[in-house]
Coordinates of C-alpha atoms in Angstrom, one line a residue:
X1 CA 109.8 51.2 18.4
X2 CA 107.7 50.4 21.3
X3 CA 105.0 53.0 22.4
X4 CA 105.6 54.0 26.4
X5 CA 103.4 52.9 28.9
X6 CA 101.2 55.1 31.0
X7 CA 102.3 55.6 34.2
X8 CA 100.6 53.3 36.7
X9 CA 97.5 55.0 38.6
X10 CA 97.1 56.4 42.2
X11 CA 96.5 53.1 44.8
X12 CA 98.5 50.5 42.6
X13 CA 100.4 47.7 44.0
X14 CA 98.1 48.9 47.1
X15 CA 95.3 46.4 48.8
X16 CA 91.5 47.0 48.0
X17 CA 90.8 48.8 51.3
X18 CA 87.5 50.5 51.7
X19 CA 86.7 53.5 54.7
X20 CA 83.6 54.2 53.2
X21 CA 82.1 53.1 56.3
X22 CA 84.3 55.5 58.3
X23 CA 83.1 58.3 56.7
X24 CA 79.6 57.7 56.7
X25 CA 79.7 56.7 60.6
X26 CA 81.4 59.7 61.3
X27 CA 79.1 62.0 59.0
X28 CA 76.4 60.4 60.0
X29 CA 76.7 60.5 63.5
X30 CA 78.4 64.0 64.1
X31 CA 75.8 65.8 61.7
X32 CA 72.7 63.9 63.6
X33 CA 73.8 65.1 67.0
X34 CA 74.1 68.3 66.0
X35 CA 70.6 68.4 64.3
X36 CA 69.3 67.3 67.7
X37 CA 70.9 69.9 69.5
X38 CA 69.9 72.8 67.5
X39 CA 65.8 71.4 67.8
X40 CA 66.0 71.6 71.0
X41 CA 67.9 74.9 70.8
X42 CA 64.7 76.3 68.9
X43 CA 62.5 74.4 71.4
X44 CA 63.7 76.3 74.2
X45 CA 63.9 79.8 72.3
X46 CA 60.1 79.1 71.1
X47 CA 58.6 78.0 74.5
X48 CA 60.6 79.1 76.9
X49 CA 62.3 82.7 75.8
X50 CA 59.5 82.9 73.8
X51 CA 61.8 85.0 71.2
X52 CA 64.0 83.7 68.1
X53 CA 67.3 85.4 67.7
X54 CA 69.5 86.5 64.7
X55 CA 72.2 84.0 66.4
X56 CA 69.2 81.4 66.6
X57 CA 69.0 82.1 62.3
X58 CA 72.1 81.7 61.6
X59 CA 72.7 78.7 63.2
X60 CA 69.7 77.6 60.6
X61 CA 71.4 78.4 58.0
X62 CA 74.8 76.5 58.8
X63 CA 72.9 73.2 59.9
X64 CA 71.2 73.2 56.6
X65 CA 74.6 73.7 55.3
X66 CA 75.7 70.6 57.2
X67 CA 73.0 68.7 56.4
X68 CA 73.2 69.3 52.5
X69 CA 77.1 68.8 52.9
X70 CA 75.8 64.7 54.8
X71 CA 73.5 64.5 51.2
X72 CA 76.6 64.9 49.1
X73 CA 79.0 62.8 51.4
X74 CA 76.6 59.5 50.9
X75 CA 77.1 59.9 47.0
X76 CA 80.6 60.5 47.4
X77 CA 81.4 57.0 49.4
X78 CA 78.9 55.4 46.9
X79 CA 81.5 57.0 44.2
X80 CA 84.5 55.7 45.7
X81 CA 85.4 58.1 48.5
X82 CA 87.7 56.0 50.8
X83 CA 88.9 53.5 48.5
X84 CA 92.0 54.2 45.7
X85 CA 91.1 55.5 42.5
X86 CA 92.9 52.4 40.6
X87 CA 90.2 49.8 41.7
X88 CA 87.0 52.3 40.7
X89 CA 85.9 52.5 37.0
X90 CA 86.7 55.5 35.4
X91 CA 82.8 56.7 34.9
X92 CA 82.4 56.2 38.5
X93 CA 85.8 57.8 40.0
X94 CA 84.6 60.8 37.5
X95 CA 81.3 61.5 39.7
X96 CA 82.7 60.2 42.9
X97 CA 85.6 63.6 42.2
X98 CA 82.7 65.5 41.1
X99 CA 80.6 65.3 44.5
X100 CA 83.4 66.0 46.3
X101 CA 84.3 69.1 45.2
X102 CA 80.6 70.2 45.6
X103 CA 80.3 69.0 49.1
X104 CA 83.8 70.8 49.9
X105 CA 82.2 74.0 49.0
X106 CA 79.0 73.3 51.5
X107 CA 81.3 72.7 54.3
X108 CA 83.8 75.8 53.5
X109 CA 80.1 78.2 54.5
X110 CA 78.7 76.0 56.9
X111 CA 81.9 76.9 59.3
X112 CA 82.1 80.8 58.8
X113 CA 78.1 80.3 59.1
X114 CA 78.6 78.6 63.0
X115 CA 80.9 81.4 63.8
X116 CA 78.5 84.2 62.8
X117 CA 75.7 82.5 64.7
X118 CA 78.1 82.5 68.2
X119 CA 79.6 86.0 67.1
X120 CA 75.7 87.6 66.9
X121 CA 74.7 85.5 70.3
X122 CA 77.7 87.4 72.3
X123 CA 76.9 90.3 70.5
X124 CA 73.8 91.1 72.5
X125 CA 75.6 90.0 75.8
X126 CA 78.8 92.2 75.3
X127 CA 79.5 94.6 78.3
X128 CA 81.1 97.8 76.3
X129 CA 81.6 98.6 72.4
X130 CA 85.2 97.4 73.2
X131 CA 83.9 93.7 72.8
X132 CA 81.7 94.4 70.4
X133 CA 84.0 96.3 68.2
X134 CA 86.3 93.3 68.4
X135 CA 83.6 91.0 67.8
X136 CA 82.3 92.9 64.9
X137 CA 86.1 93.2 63.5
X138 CA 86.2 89.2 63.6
X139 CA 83.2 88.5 61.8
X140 CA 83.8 90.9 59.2
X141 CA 87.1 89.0 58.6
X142 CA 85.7 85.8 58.5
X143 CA 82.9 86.3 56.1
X144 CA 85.8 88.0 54.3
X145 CA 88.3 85.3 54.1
X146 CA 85.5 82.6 53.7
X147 CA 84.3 84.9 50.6
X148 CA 88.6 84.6 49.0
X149 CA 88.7 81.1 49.8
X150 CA 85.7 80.8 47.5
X151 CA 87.1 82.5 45.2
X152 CA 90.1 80.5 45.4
X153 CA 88.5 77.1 45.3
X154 CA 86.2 78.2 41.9
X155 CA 89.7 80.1 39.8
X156 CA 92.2 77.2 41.3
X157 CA 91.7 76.0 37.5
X158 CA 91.2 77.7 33.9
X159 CA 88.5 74.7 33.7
X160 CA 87.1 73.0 36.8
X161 CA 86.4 70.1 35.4
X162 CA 90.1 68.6 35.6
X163 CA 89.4 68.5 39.0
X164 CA 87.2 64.9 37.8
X165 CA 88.2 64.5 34.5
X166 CA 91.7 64.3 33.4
X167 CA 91.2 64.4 29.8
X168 CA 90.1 68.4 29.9
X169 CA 92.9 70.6 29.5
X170 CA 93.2 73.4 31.9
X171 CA 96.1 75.0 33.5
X172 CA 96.0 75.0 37.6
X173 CA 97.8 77.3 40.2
X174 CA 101.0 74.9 41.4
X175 CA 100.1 72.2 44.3
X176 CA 102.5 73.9 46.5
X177 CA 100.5 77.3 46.1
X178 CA 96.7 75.2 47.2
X179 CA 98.6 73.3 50.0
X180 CA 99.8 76.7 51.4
X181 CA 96.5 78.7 51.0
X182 CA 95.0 74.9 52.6
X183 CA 97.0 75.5 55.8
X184 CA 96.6 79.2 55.7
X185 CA 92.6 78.7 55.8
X186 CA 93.2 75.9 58.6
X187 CA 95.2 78.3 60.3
X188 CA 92.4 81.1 60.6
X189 CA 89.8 78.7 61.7
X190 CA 91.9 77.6 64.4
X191 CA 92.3 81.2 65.7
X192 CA 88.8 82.5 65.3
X193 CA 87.9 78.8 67.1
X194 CA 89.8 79.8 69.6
X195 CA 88.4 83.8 69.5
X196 CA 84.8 82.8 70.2
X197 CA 85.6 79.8 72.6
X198 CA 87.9 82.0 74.4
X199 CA 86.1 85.7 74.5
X200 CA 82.9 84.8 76.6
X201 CA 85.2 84.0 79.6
X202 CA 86.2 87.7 80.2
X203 CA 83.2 88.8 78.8
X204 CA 80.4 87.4 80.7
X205 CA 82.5 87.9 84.2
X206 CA 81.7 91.5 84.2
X207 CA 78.2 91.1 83.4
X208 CA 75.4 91.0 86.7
X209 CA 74.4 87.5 86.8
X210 CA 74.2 85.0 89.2
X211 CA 77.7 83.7 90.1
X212 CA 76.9 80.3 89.7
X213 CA 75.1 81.1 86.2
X214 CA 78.1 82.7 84.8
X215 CA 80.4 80.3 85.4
X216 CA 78.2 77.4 84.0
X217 CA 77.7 79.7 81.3
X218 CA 81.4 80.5 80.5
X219 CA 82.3 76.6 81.2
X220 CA 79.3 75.9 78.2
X221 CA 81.0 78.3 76.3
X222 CA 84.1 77.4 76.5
X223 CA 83.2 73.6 74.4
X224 CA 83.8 75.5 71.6
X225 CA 87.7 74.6 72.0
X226 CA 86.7 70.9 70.8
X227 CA 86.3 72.6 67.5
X228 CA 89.3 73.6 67.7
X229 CA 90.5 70.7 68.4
X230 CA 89.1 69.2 65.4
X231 CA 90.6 71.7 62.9
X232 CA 93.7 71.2 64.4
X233 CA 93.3 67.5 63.6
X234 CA 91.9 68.3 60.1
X235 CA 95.0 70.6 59.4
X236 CA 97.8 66.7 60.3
X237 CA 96.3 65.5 57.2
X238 CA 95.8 68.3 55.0
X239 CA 100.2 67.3 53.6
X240 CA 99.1 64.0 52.6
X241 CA 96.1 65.1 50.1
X242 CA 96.9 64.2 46.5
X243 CA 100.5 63.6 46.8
X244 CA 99.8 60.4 44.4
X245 CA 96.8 62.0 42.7
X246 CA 95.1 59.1 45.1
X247 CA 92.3 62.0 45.9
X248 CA 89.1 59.7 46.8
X249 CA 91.3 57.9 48.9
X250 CA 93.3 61.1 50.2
X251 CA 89.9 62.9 51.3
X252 CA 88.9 60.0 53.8
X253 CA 90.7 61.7 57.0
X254 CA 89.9 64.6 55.5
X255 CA 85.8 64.5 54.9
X256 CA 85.5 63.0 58.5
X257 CA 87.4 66.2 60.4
X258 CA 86.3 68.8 58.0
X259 CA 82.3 67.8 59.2
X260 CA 83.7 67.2 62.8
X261 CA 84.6 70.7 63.3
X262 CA 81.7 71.8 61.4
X263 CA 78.9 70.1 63.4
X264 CA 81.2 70.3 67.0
X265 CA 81.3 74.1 66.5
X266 CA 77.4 73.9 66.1
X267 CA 76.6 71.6 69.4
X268 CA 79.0 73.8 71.3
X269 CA 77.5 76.6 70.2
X270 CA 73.6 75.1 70.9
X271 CA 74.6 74.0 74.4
X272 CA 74.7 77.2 76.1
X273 CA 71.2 78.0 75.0
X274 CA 70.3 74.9 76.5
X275 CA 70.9 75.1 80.0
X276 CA 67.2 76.2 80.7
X277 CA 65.8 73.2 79.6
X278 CA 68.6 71.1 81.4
X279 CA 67.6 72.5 84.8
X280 CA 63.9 72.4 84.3
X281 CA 64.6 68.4 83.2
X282 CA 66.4 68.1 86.5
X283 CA 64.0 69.7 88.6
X284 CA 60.9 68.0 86.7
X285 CA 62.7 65.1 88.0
X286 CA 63.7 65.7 91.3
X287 CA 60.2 66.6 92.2
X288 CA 59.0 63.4 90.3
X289 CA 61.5 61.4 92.6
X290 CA 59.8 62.8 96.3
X291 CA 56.7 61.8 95.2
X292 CA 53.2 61.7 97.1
X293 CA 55.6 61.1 100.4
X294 CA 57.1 64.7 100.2
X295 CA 53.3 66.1 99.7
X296 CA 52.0 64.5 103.1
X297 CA 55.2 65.8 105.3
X298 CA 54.7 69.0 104.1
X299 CA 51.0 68.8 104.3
X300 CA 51.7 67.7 108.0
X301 CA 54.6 70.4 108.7
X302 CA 52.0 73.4 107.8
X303 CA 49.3 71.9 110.4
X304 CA 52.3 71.8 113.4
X305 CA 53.5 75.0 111.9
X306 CA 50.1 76.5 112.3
X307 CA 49.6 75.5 115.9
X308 CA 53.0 76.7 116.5
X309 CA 52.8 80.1 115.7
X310 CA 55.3 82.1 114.8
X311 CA 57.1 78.7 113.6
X312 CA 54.8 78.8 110.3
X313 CA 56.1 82.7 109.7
X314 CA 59.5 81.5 109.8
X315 CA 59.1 78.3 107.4
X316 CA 57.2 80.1 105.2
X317 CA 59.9 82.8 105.2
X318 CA 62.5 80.2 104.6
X319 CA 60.5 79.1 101.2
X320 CA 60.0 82.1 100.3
X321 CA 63.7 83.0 100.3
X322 CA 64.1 79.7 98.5
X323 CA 61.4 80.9 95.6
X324 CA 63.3 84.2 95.5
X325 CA 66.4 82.7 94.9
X326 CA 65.6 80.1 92.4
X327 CA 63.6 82.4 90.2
X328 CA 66.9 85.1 90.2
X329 CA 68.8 82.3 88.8
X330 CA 66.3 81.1 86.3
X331 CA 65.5 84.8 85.5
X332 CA 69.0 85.4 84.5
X333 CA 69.9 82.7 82.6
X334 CA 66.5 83.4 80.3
X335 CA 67.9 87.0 80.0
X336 CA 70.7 86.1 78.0
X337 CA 68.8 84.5 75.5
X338 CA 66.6 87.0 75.0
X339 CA 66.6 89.6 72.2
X340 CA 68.4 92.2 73.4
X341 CA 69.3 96.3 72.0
X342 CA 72.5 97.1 70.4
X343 CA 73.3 98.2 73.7
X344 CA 74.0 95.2 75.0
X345 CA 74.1 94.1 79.1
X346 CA 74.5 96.7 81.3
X347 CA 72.2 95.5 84.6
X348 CA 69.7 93.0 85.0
X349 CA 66.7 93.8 86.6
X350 CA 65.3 90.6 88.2
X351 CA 61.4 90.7 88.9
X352 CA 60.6 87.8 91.6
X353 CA 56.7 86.3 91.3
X354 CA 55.5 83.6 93.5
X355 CA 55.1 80.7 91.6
X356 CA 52.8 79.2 93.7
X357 CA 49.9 81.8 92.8
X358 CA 51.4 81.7 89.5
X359 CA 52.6 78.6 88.0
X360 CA 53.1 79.2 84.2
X361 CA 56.0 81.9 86.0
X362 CA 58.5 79.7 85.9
X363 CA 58.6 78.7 82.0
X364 CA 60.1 80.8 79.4
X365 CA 91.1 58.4 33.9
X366 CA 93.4 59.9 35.8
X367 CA 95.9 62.3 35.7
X368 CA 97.6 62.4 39.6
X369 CA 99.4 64.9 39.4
X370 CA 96.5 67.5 39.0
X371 CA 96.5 70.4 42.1
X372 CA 93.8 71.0 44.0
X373 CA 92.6 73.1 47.2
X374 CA 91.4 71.3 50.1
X375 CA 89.0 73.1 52.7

């Protein structure tokens, strides 16, 4: 009698391909821009609001979040992630499944930890309780949800360690049941995505700001929908993981979206606290651009001026208007980022100094058929 034959493993009869490269570009690259973004985040709260935010911690926390998820993603693809499971050795597909579970449970805080950040940022900018009820109702449903999937990914399995080695025994909720609570956890990103990318529009029209601030502002805001995007994206892929038990290879689309949305969510939510330093940039350089040229002409305009009479009143008048006007806008947009009461906007008091007499003014072996839950 002839003893049967184990069943062939996940990727056979398949070519050697190899996405490693994929990943890591994408990880790499996302998670790096994002990084970027947030220093010069804190540069502009440090030397130009001159105050650090609960909003600006949080976002902190969820970059380091990101950036422990990018140490365990290099591992992974040195493990096998993005190549099938029937070309690795078993000792390394065992650690290669191993770091990706870890690195799943980074990524599943470092999203509700973006959303907090924007949720306590529109917190202090919220016109009535009516927003910030509805913000604080969010939040607390986020954190709570985040806090079950947790839950869900840690008791999926009597023993965890089936998830990398097929030779425990340990009985797992069906693969049905984690594909469902998968989409369902997909599903609630994409809405409170779309919540915080969304809300600022109605919100910050009935706050007194500049026009032309607020709708920069609310456009900024409103990036936040490429997250969405993202998790959307994340979610086509989501029926294809482990259907052959092929998970290394499985997780490639997978890994690349899930630290997408992750790192998106944090530029988009970084940019708006950023238009300060664009416009001083773009003045900085404008004035650069006139040069020595636009110093003599208006050196020679105040001499004419002067002889004229009441010509100089008028020019100087003009520029004065000019001064007033810049240093509303800049005023405002600086308010917003400031630490702000529970209270929230109600008016803006703009104080206009002449930043001529004052110059610093303007600066402020393998078992496939094992379930498992995919963030």
């Amino acid at each position: 009698m002839s003893a049967t034959s184990p069943p062939p493993l996940p990727g056979a009869g398949l070519p050697d391909e190899y996405r490693g490269d994929e990943i890591l570009g994408a990880v790499i690259a996302t998670t790096t821009l994002a990084c970027l973004t947030l220093c010069a985040r804190l540069w502009v709260r440090l030397t130009m609001v001159h105050k650090m935010g609960s909003d600006d911690y949080a976002m902190i926390v969820a970059m380091l979040l990101s950036l422990a998820s990018l140490g365990l993603v290099i591992p992974q693809v040195i493990y096998g992630a993005g190549r099938h499971i029937v070309y690795l050795r078993p000792s390394v597909a065992t650690i290669g499944l191993k770091v990706n579970f870890v690195s799943q449970v980074f990524y599943l805080w470092a999203i509700p930890a973006v959303k907090m950040s924007i949720g306590l940022f529109l917190l202090r900018i919220a016109p009535n309780k009516g927003y910030r009820r509805a913000l604080h109702g969010v939040m607390i449903f986020t954190m709570a949800y985040t806090m079950m999937c947790f839950a869900t990914l840690l008791l999926q399995c009597t023993n965890l360690a089936i998830l990398w080695d097929p030779t425990v025994k340990a009985v797992c909720w069906s693969k049905e049941t984690l594909q469902a609570l998968s989409y369902a956890n997909s599903i609630v990103n994409i809405i409170t995505d779309m919540f915080f990318a969304i809300l600022p529009a109605p919100m910050l029209w009935n706050v007194q700001i500049n026009i032309r601030t607020k709708a920069s502002l609310i456009c900024i805001m409103g990036l936040g929908v490429f997250a969405v995007a993202a998790a959307i994206v994340k979610s086509f892929f989501i029926s294809n993981y482990g259907k052959t038990g092929d998970f290394l290879w499985d997780s490639t689309d997978l890994t690349i979206w899930v630290s997408t949305e992750c790192n998106t969510g944090i530029i988009a939510a970084c940019l708006p606290c950023l238009k300060p330093l664009f416009k001083r940039i773009l003045e900085t350089t404008t004035q650069r651009s006139r040069g020595s040229s636009s110093n003599q002409t208006d050196r020679s305009y105040k001499m004419k001026s002067y002889g004229a009479g009441g010509t100089n009143v008028a020019a100087g008048r003009g520029r004065t208007n000019s001064n007033k006007k810049r240093t509303r806008e800049d005023e405002d947009e600086l308010a917003l980022f400031r630490q702000r009461s529970p209270n929230a906007i109600t008016k803006i008091t703009t104080v206009t100094v002449d930043s001529s007499a004052h110059p610093q003014a303007e600066i402020s072996w393998w078992s496939p058929t094992s379930p498992r839950m995919r963030v």
